Amino acid sequence: MKLLRNDTFEVHLSSQGTVESLFLTDDRVRMNWVIDAQYVKDAGYEGQDKRFGQWSAVIDDQLIESVNLQPPQINLVDDKSAAVAFLHDKFKVEYEYLLNNNGELQWNVRCSNITNYSIRVNGFHSWFSLAYIMFRDQDVLRNMKHSCAVFPHLGGDFSKFAAMRRSNEAPHLAIYSTGDRVTAFGTYCSYVNRFLEQVSPSLDGMLYHRLSFVEDGSSMGQSADNDWIYGGDYSSITLEPSEERNWSFVFTPFKDQEEFYAKAQKYGHPHWNYSHVTTTDGNFFAEVSLPEEEALLSVKIVTVVDEAGTIKETDITNEFKFVSNLKSKRLRIEMPMKSAGEIKLEATLGNGKCDVLVGNVIEPIHNLLEKRAAWLCKHSFNAAQESTRPYAFMPLSNQGESLGKLSFILMKNLLSLPEPAQVRKVEMSAFLDLKQHWFEDGDFMFPKPLYGSFYRIYDFDYVGHVYYLLSRFDKSLLSYANPETYLTWAAQVMCMRLDPDCHQKKREKEETQLVGVFILYIADLLEDLKKSELNFWHDKLHKLWLQFVEGLQRGSQGYQGAVTEHFYDNAGFGPTCEALCLAHLTDEAELYAPLIIANIGFSNDYRANAPDRWWEALSFMTHSLWGGLVAGAARSSYETLGDTRLLEAGYRATMAVFNCYDWNVYSTTRKLKPGEAASTYSIAAPNLNMPELSRNRFGQSIFKKSSDPLFSSLFSNIEGDDWDMGEELVAYMLGFGTTTYLYTDGDGEIRCVNGFIEQAEKGWIITSYAAYPTRYVMLEKGLTFVSKAGEMVKSILFIDGQFKSTEIKI
């Protein structure tokens, strides 16, 4: 083992030339920032061929892997530099690890043709195995302090990677490209899933990241043919005799997102702030701070205008205007975008280098929601004559998540002019199918063991939500029961869900203490029970809620709310933070809030702004349900805690989730028709476990054909792509679907989240992107504007520190 060190890093190199450990000297918990080979071995995983620095290449159609070569030559000059050379009879790969006196680690990669004839390189990839691990350990602190999420910024000449410690405690690790382009960023997942063994926690695993220096698309699955955004970089290269190519990276610690971008400028990277997603009735916004003595030569926006892949390029260089104040100097653009679809902004600097931003323009979101509800009612509702679960909404599933689409349809009809036929179909499903499927003889006290020998407690969160939302409708729209009956049923279901004494088995008793989707409506349910004078059910549920919250409070110091059926889960710490905020336990909520911030991506590509969650795709990914719910928890918690990082992260993640619904997106293999949806989007490309999922949308039914017997068994009865969707849209409608936010940034400028600002003759006009705009908030000043009942206010005037209504209504 070779040791390199400076005042910032301690690096251990193996005899195979791989980085076995990477420590930051100021890190008091001594996290290893690369996947630890000893842990991999001790936990019984494979993956010893994917250690940091191992590589593969395809040369003249021949696969070469470093693990199959003779051990490399390692030249250790001193304790601050090492050179590693891997030899093959055609292809030579050299690494340099340089630790300078500036507190940096530099990694240089060189490949060369050592023959006397030209060779073709179809792929050249290096494992970039940062410590993206879910440890098989119920000590949640290990998962928080010794594991990281990795957020990539690809495209152009300025690739960079933010490795965020899951606790959000600095130092974090930044990696900046300072040489040739990185073509792709892929992942391979090793995991163990013990869900069907009734073990909780049941899942652990790790992602091995892979950098592609050369990629012709052959490892990308079908995504390479559809990836108009990055596909231009997918090509082989030819190396002439003695010709070489070089890539270089700088590793350095950082404390937060702001410093990540500030440090990037030190290495020549522009710093962008832009609207990752906007609507066709809004404005696209971007501003850039350039490195010292650098100029913006040209900027163009590239779009695909039809399914045939027709490319349109628009030069917008002259639209950028110089903006300055005492703290910063920036170039800014604000312009309407009238056509829906993804956009790629390509900016060329004076030195010839190019930076890339990837955003999206979507139709007004109320259009998306209306078409989604109409599609579900037309295509998903089982007719009465169906032999399998008549009146159920397809696809069928035993998991409560499948009821999310019912809640979505109801919430949409509560916020807009109700469509009686839609409400009726949901009520029929709730009254005639739901009760009988999830409960013995429809008795809420006797859940059916739908998973063989057990049932999942949090399935009942979804059941209760459907009944509660039905109780909100006027009785004239209901056919089978009155609102008070549905309100009582919701209370009964939730009392059973939260009461350990109602359950016989250990698993179910323990799961009653897990937070879940019920936080979206528990406060409103209690309030409505009180208003309706259903005192017995109010008092019983209120007592159980207080007991539940007390349990969350007791477990907060040990972060027990971060553990669900998985060892470390944003479905735990996101809703736990929100629940503690609901209970006004701000000290405890502030323990969990940093976990949310570290968990939500930030990137130059809007698709990578999702809450980090890997097991639905065995890849860095967006899951519509938990992406949206964690985003909603971030937004909701912001209103109690006031941390704008929660607000911004919640909005980024919310808008990334709409990629699962957006039929104007053409960069994926799976295209959608208006109203269709797919529950999951695999961000990584390539997804090396399942290349057909690379940058593609899909549902969990895809795992029916998996070679993994657990997956094929777990999803054997699942049909279709959208069964576990809907509640994330409810979370959206409860938050960004109605509310637009203002805050003052560090430079003293007013920022708008979920809308845009235009300067008026006096004050500012704030225009909302919300589907059903009824609320405007500036938390720092204690300001809230709420429209009159039934009235939607698209724009509002902000003047003299106050919101004032305008005549712009919809």
CSV table of C-alpha atoms in Angstrom, one decimal, residues 440-796:
chain,number,residue,atom,x,y,z
A,440,GLU,CA,-61.4,-8.7,5.5
A,441,ASP,CA,-65.1,-8.3,4.7
A,442,GLY,CA,-64.5,-4.6,4.4
A,443,ASP,CA,-63.7,-4.3,8.2
A,444,PHE,CA,-61.1,-1.6,8.8
A,445,MET,CA,-59.9,-3.5,11.9
A,446,PHE,CA,-58.9,-6.6,10.0
A,447,PRO,CA,-56.3,-5.9,7.2
A,448,LYS,CA,-55.7,-8.6,4.7
A,449,PRO,CA,-52.2,-10.2,4.6
A,450,LEU,CA,-51.7,-9.3,0.9
A,451,TYR,CA,-48.0,-10.1,1.0
A,452,GLY,CA,-48.4,-13.7,1.9
A,453,SER,CA,-48.1,-13.7,5.7
A,454,PHE,CA,-47.9,-10.0,6.4
A,455,TYR,CA,-49.4,-6.6,5.5
A,456,ARG,CA,-47.6,-3.2,5.2
A,457,ILE,CA,-48.8,-0.6,7.7
A,458,TYR,CA,-48.1,2.4,5.4
A,459,ASP,CA,-50.4,1.0,2.8
A,460,PHE,CA,-53.2,2.4,5.0
A,461,ASP,CA,-51.9,5.9,4.7
A,462,TYR,CA,-53.1,5.8,1.1
A,463,VAL,CA,-56.4,4.2,2.0
A,464,GLY,CA,-57.1,6.9,4.6
A,465,HIS,CA,-56.2,9.7,2.2
A,466,VAL,CA,-58.8,8.6,-0.4
A,467,TYR,CA,-61.6,8.5,2.2
A,468,TYR,CA,-60.5,11.8,3.7
A,469,LEU,CA,-60.5,13.6,0.3
A,470,LEU,CA,-63.9,12.1,-0.5
A,471,SER,CA,-65.2,13.7,2.7
A,472,ARG,CA,-64.2,17.2,1.4
A,473,PHE,CA,-66.7,17.0,-1.5
A,474,ASP,CA,-70.3,18.4,-1.4
A,475,LYS,CA,-72.7,15.6,-0.8
A,476,SER,CA,-74.4,16.4,-4.2
A,477,LEU,CA,-71.3,15.0,-5.9
A,478,LEU,CA,-71.3,11.7,-3.9
A,479,SER,CA,-73.4,8.7,-4.6
A,480,TYR,CA,-72.6,6.0,-2.1
A,481,ALA,CA,-72.1,7.7,1.2
A,482,ASN,CA,-72.2,11.2,2.7
A,483,PRO,CA,-69.1,13.3,3.6
A,484,GLU,CA,-69.4,12.5,7.3
A,485,THR,CA,-69.2,8.8,6.6
A,486,TYR,CA,-66.1,9.1,4.6
A,487,LEU,CA,-64.6,11.4,7.2
A,488,THR,CA,-65.3,8.7,9.9
A,489,TRP,CA,-63.8,6.0,7.7
A,490,ALA,CA,-60.6,8.0,7.2
A,491,ALA,CA,-60.4,8.4,11.0
A,492,GLN,CA,-61.0,4.7,11.6
A,493,VAL,CA,-58.3,3.7,9.1
A,494,MET,CA,-55.8,6.1,10.6
A,495,CYS,CA,-56.5,5.0,14.2
A,496,MET,CA,-55.9,1.4,13.2
A,497,ARG,CA,-52.7,2.4,11.3
A,498,LEU,CA,-51.2,4.3,14.2
A,499,ASP,CA,-52.2,2.0,17.1
A,500,PRO,CA,-49.6,-0.8,17.7
A,501,ASP,CA,-52.2,-2.6,19.9
A,502,CYS,CA,-54.4,-3.2,16.8
A,503,HIS,CA,-51.7,-5.5,15.3
A,504,GLN,CA,-50.5,-9.0,16.3
A,505,LYS,CA,-47.1,-9.4,14.7
A,506,LYS,CA,-43.8,-7.7,15.5
A,507,ARG,CA,-43.2,-6.3,12.0
A,508,GLU,CA,-46.6,-4.6,11.8
A,509,LYS,CA,-46.4,-3.2,15.4
A,510,GLU,CA,-43.0,-1.7,14.6
A,511,GLU,CA,-44.2,-0.2,11.3
A,512,THR,CA,-47.0,1.8,13.0
A,513,GLN,CA,-44.2,4.0,14.2
A,514,LEU,CA,-42.9,4.7,10.7
A,515,VAL,CA,-43.9,8.1,9.2
A,516,GLY,CA,-45.7,8.0,5.9
A,517,VAL,CA,-47.9,9.7,3.4
A,518,PHE,CA,-50.5,10.5,6.1
A,519,ILE,CA,-48.6,13.6,7.1
A,520,LEU,CA,-50.1,15.2,4.0
A,521,TYR,CA,-53.5,15.2,5.6
A,522,ILE,CA,-53.3,14.3,9.3
A,523,ALA,CA,-53.6,17.9,10.5
A,524,ASP,CA,-56.6,18.7,8.1
A,525,LEU,CA,-58.2,15.4,9.1
A,526,LEU,CA,-58.1,16.3,12.8
A,527,GLU,CA,-59.4,19.8,12.2
A,528,ASP,CA,-62.3,18.5,10.1
A,529,LEU,CA,-63.2,15.9,12.7
A,530,LYS,CA,-63.3,18.6,15.3
A,531,LYS,CA,-65.4,20.9,13.1
A,532,SER,CA,-67.8,18.0,12.4
A,533,GLU,CA,-68.1,17.3,16.1
A,534,LEU,CA,-67.0,13.7,15.6
A,535,ASN,CA,-65.4,14.0,19.0
A,536,PHE,CA,-64.8,10.3,19.7
A,537,TRP,CA,-62.7,9.8,16.6
A,538,HIS,CA,-61.0,13.2,16.9
A,539,ASP,CA,-59.9,12.5,20.5
A,540,LYS,CA,-58.8,9.0,19.7
A,541,LEU,CA,-56.8,10.0,16.6
A,542,HIS,CA,-55.4,13.0,18.3
A,543,LYS,CA,-54.1,10.9,21.2
A,544,LEU,CA,-52.5,8.4,18.8
A,545,TRP,CA,-51.0,11.3,16.8
A,546,LEU,CA,-49.4,12.8,19.9
A,547,GLN,CA,-48.0,9.4,20.9
A,548,PHE,CA,-46.6,9.0,17.4
A,549,VAL,CA,-45.0,12.4,17.5
A,550,GLU,CA,-43.5,11.7,20.9
A,551,GLY,CA,-41.9,8.6,19.4
A,552,LEU,CA,-40.4,10.7,16.6
A,553,GLN,CA,-39.2,13.2,19.1
A,554,ARG,CA,-37.5,10.5,21.3
A,555,GLY,CA,-35.9,8.9,18.3
A,556,SER,CA,-34.7,12.1,16.7
A,557,GLN,CA,-31.3,12.3,18.5
A,558,GLY,CA,-30.5,8.9,17.0
A,559,TYR,CA,-32.1,9.8,13.7
A,560,GLN,CA,-34.3,6.8,13.9
A,561,GLY,CA,-36.8,8.5,11.5
A,562,ALA,CA,-34.2,8.0,8.8
A,563,VAL,CA,-34.7,4.2,8.8
A,564,THR,CA,-37.8,2.7,7.2
A,565,GLU,CA,-37.9,-0.8,5.6
A,566,HIS,CA,-34.5,0.3,4.2
A,567,PHE,CA,-31.4,1.1,6.2
A,568,TYR,CA,-31.4,4.7,5.2
A,569,ASP,CA,-34.3,6.2,3.3
A,570,ASN,CA,-35.4,9.6,2.2
A,571,ALA,CA,-38.9,8.3,2.6
A,572,GLY,CA,-38.1,8.3,6.3
A,573,PHE,CA,-36.1,11.5,7.0
A,574,GLY,CA,-38.1,13.7,4.5
A,575,PRO,CA,-41.6,13.0,6.0
A,576,THR,CA,-40.1,12.8,9.5
A,577,CYS,CA,-38.8,16.4,9.2
A,578,GLU,CA,-42.2,17.5,7.9
A,579,ALA,CA,-44.1,15.7,10.7
A,580,LEU,CA,-41.9,17.3,13.3
A,581,CYS,CA,-42.6,20.7,11.7
A,582,LEU,CA,-46.3,20.0,11.8
A,583,ALA,CA,-45.9,19.2,15.6
A,584,HIS,CA,-43.9,22.5,16.0
A,585,LEU,CA,-40.9,20.5,17.2
A,586,THR,CA,-38.4,22.7,15.4
A,587,ASP,CA,-35.3,21.7,17.2
A,588,GLU,CA,-35.9,18.0,16.3
A,589,ALA,CA,-36.9,19.0,12.7
A,590,GLU,CA,-33.7,20.9,12.3
A,591,LEU,CA,-31.8,17.6,12.9
A,592,TYR,CA,-33.4,16.1,9.8
A,593,ALA,CA,-33.5,19.1,7.5
A,594,PRO,CA,-29.8,18.8,6.5
A,595,LEU,CA,-30.4,15.3,5.4
A,596,ILE,CA,-33.0,16.5,2.9
A,597,ILE,CA,-30.7,19.2,1.6
A,598,ALA,CA,-27.8,16.7,1.1
A,599,ASN,CA,-30.2,14.3,-0.6
A,600,ILE,CA,-31.6,16.5,-3.4
A,601,GLY,CA,-29.4,16.9,-6.4
A,602,PHE,CA,-28.1,20.1,-7.9
A,603,SER,CA,-26.8,20.1,-11.5
A,604,ASN,CA,-26.5,21.8,-14.8
A,605,ASP,CA,-29.1,19.2,-16.0
A,606,TYR,CA,-32.6,19.6,-14.6
A,607,ARG,CA,-33.1,15.8,-14.7
A,608,ALA,CA,-30.4,15.3,-12.1
A,609,ASN,CA,-32.1,17.5,-9.5
A,610,ALA,CA,-34.0,14.6,-8.0
A,611,PRO,CA,-33.9,13.4,-4.4
A,612,ASP,CA,-31.3,10.7,-4.4
A,613,ARG,CA,-32.8,7.2,-4.4
A,614,TRP,CA,-31.3,4.3,-6.2
A,615,TRP,CA,-33.2,1.0,-5.7
A,616,GLU,CA,-36.1,1.5,-8.1
A,617,ALA,CA,-33.7,1.6,-11.1
A,618,LEU,CA,-30.4,0.2,-9.6
A,619,SER,CA,-29.1,3.6,-10.6
A,620,PHE,CA,-29.1,7.3,-9.8
A,621,MET,CA,-32.7,8.1,-10.6
A,622,THR,CA,-36.0,10.0,-10.2
A,623,HIS,CA,-38.8,8.1,-8.6
A,624,SER,CA,-42.0,10.1,-9.1
A,625,LEU,CA,-43.7,9.2,-5.8
A,626,TRP,CA,-40.8,9.6,-3.4
A,627,GLY,CA,-39.1,12.3,-5.5
A,628,GLY,CA,-42.3,14.4,-5.2
A,629,LEU,CA,-43.0,13.6,-1.6
A,630,VAL,CA,-39.4,14.4,-0.4
A,631,ALA,CA,-39.5,17.5,-2.5
A,632,GLY,CA,-42.9,18.4,-0.8
A,633,ALA,CA,-41.4,17.7,2.6
A,634,ALA,CA,-38.5,20.1,1.8
A,635,ARG,CA,-41.0,22.9,0.8
A,636,SER,CA,-43.3,22.3,3.7
A,637,SER,CA,-40.4,22.3,6.2
A,638,TYR,CA,-39.1,25.5,4.8
A,639,GLU,CA,-42.3,27.3,5.9
A,640,THR,CA,-41.5,26.3,9.5
A,641,LEU,CA,-37.7,26.4,9.5
A,642,GLY,CA,-37.1,29.3,7.1
A,643,ASP,CA,-34.0,27.7,5.4
A,644,THR,CA,-34.1,28.8,1.8
A,645,ARG,CA,-32.0,25.8,0.8
A,646,LEU,CA,-35.0,23.7,1.6
A,647,LEU,CA,-37.2,25.9,-0.6
A,648,GLU,CA,-34.9,25.9,-3.6
A,649,ALA,CA,-34.1,22.1,-3.3
A,650,GLY,CA,-37.8,21.3,-3.0
A,651,TYR,CA,-38.6,23.3,-6.1
A,652,ARG,CA,-35.8,21.8,-8.1
A,653,ALA,CA,-36.8,18.3,-7.2
A,654,THR,CA,-40.5,18.9,-7.7
A,655,MET,CA,-40.0,20.1,-11.3
A,656,ALA,CA,-37.6,17.2,-12.1
A,657,VAL,CA,-40.4,14.8,-11.1
A,658,PHE,CA,-42.6,16.2,-14.0
A,659,ASN,CA,-40.2,14.5,-16.4
A,660,CYS,CA,-42.2,11.3,-15.5
A,661,TYR,CA,-45.4,13.0,-16.9
A,662,ASP,CA,-44.1,15.3,-19.7
A,663,TRP,CA,-45.2,14.1,-23.2
A,664,ASN,CA,-43.1,16.9,-24.8
A,665,VAL,CA,-39.8,15.2,-23.8
A,666,TYR,CA,-38.0,13.6,-26.7
A,667,SER,CA,-34.7,12.6,-25.2
A,668,THR,CA,-35.9,9.3,-23.8
A,669,THR,CA,-36.5,5.9,-25.5
A,670,ARG,CA,-39.9,5.8,-23.9
A,671,LYS,CA,-42.2,8.5,-25.3
A,672,LEU,CA,-45.4,9.4,-23.6
A,673,LYS,CA,-48.8,10.4,-25.0
A,674,PRO,CA,-50.7,13.2,-23.3
A,675,GLY,CA,-51.9,12.0,-19.9
A,676,GLU,CA,-49.6,8.9,-19.8
A,677,ALA,CA,-46.9,8.6,-17.2
A,678,ALA,CA,-44.1,6.3,-16.0
A,679,SER,CA,-43.1,6.1,-12.4
A,680,THR,CA,-39.3,6.1,-12.7
A,681,TYR,CA,-36.6,7.8,-14.7
A,682,SER,CA,-33.1,6.5,-14.7
A,683,ILE,CA,-30.8,9.5,-14.7
A,684,ALA,CA,-27.5,7.7,-15.2
A,685,ALA,CA,-26.3,6.8,-18.6
A,686,PRO,CA,-25.2,4.2,-19.0
A,687,ASN,CA,-27.2,2.2,-16.4
A,688,LEU,CA,-24.8,-0.8,-16.4
A,689,ASN,CA,-27.2,-3.1,-14.6
A,690,MET,CA,-29.9,-2.6,-17.2
A,691,PRO,CA,-28.6,-0.6,-20.2
A,692,GLU,CA,-32.1,-0.3,-21.7
A,693,LEU,CA,-33.0,1.9,-18.8
A,694,SER,CA,-30.3,4.5,-19.4
A,695,ARG,CA,-31.9,7.9,-19.4
A,696,ASN,CA,-35.2,6.3,-19.9
A,697,ARG,CA,-38.6,6.3,-18.3
A,698,PHE,CA,-40.2,3.0,-17.1
A,699,GLY,CA,-42.4,1.4,-14.4
A,700,GLN,CA,-41.5,-1.3,-11.9
A,701,SER,CA,-43.3,-3.9,-14.1
A,702,ILE,CA,-40.1,-3.9,-16.1
A,703,PHE,CA,-38.5,-6.0,-13.4
A,704,LYS,CA,-40.9,-8.9,-14.1
A,705,LYS,CA,-38.3,-10.0,-16.6
A,706,SER,CA,-35.4,-9.4,-14.4
A,707,SER,CA,-32.8,-12.2,-13.8
A,708,ASP,CA,-33.0,-11.3,-10.1
A,709,PRO,CA,-35.5,-13.8,-8.6
A,710,LEU,CA,-36.5,-11.3,-5.9
A,711,PHE,CA,-37.5,-8.7,-8.4
A,712,SER,CA,-39.3,-11.0,-10.7
A,713,SER,CA,-41.2,-12.5,-7.8
A,714,LEU,CA,-42.0,-9.1,-6.1
A,715,PHE,CA,-43.4,-7.6,-9.3
A,716,SER,CA,-44.8,-10.7,-10.9
A,717,ASN,CA,-48.4,-9.4,-10.7
A,718,ILE,CA,-47.7,-5.8,-11.6
A,719,GLU,CA,-48.9,-4.6,-14.9
A,720,GLY,CA,-48.2,-1.2,-16.5
A,721,ASP,CA,-45.9,1.7,-15.6
A,722,ASP,CA,-47.8,4.0,-13.4
A,723,TRP,CA,-49.2,2.0,-10.5
A,724,ASP,CA,-47.2,3.8,-7.8
A,725,MET,CA,-48.0,7.3,-8.8
A,726,GLY,CA,-50.3,10.1,-7.8
A,727,GLU,CA,-49.5,11.2,-4.2
A,728,GLU,CA,-46.6,13.2,-5.4
A,729,LEU,CA,-49.0,15.3,-7.5
A,730,VAL,CA,-51.1,15.8,-4.3
A,731,ALA,CA,-48.0,17.0,-2.5
A,732,TYR,CA,-47.4,19.4,-5.5
A,733,MET,CA,-50.9,20.7,-5.4
A,734,LEU,CA,-50.7,21.3,-1.6
A,735,GLY,CA,-47.5,23.3,-2.1
A,736,PHE,CA,-46.1,24.6,-5.3
A,737,GLY,CA,-49.4,23.9,-7.0
A,738,THR,CA,-50.9,26.8,-5.2
A,739,THR,CA,-48.1,28.9,-3.7
A,740,THR,CA,-45.3,31.1,-5.0
A,741,TYR,CA,-42.5,32.3,-2.8
A,742,LEU,CA,-40.2,35.4,-2.6
A,743,TYR,CA,-37.0,35.7,-0.6
A,744,THR,CA,-34.0,38.0,-0.5
A,745,ASP,CA,-30.7,36.3,-1.5
A,746,GLY,CA,-27.2,36.9,-0.2
A,747,ASP,CA,-26.7,39.8,-2.7
A,748,GLY,CA,-29.8,41.6,-1.5
A,749,GLU,CA,-31.8,40.7,-4.6
A,750,ILE,CA,-35.4,39.5,-4.5
A,751,ARG,CA,-35.7,35.9,-5.7
A,752,CYS,CA,-38.9,34.2,-6.8
A,753,VAL,CA,-39.5,30.5,-6.5
A,754,ASN,CA,-42.3,29.0,-8.6
A,755,GLY,CA,-42.8,32.1,-10.7
A,756,PHE,CA,-41.0,35.1,-12.2
A,757,ILE,CA,-40.5,38.8,-11.3
A,758,GLU,CA,-40.8,41.7,-13.6
A,759,GLN,CA,-40.1,45.3,-12.5
A,760,ALA,CA,-43.1,47.5,-12.7
A,761,GLU,CA,-43.3,51.3,-12.7
A,762,LYS,CA,-43.6,51.0,-8.9
A,763,GLY,CA,-42.6,47.7,-7.3
A,764,TRP,CA,-42.6,44.3,-8.9
A,765,ILE,CA,-45.1,42.1,-10.6
A,766,ILE,CA,-44.9,38.5,-9.5
A,767,THR,CA,-46.4,36.0,-11.9
A,768,SER,CA,-47.0,32.5,-10.6
A,769,TYR,CA,-46.2,29.1,-12.3
A,770,ALA,CA,-48.6,27.3,-9.9
A,771,ALA,CA,-51.3,25.2,-11.5
A,772,TYR,CA,-53.9,26.8,-9.2
A,773,PRO,CA,-52.3,30.1,-7.9
A,774,THR,CA,-54.0,31.2,-4.7
A,775,ARG,CA,-51.2,32.0,-2.3
A,776,TYR,CA,-48.0,34.2,-2.2
A,777,VAL,CA,-45.5,34.1,0.6
A,778,MET,CA,-42.5,36.1,1.7
A,779,LEU,CA,-41.6,34.3,4.9
A,780,GLU,CA,-38.7,36.5,6.0
A,781,LYS,CA,-41.1,39.4,6.3
A,782,GLY,CA,-44.0,37.4,7.6
A,783,LEU,CA,-46.1,38.2,4.5
A,784,THR,CA,-48.8,36.0,3.1
A,785,PHE,CA,-51.4,36.7,0.5
A,786,VAL,CA,-54.3,34.3,0.1
A,787,SER,CA,-56.9,34.8,-2.6
A,788,LYS,CA,-60.6,34.7,-1.9
A,789,ALA,CA,-62.3,31.3,-2.0
A,790,GLY,CA,-62.6,29.9,-5.5
A,791,GLU,CA,-60.4,32.7,-7.0
A,792,MET,CA,-57.1,32.1,-8.7
A,793,VAL,CA,-54.6,35.0,-8.9
A,794,LYS,CA,-52.0,34.5,-11.6
A,795,SER,CA,-50.1,37.7,-10.9
A,796,ILE,CA,-49.7,40.0,-7.9
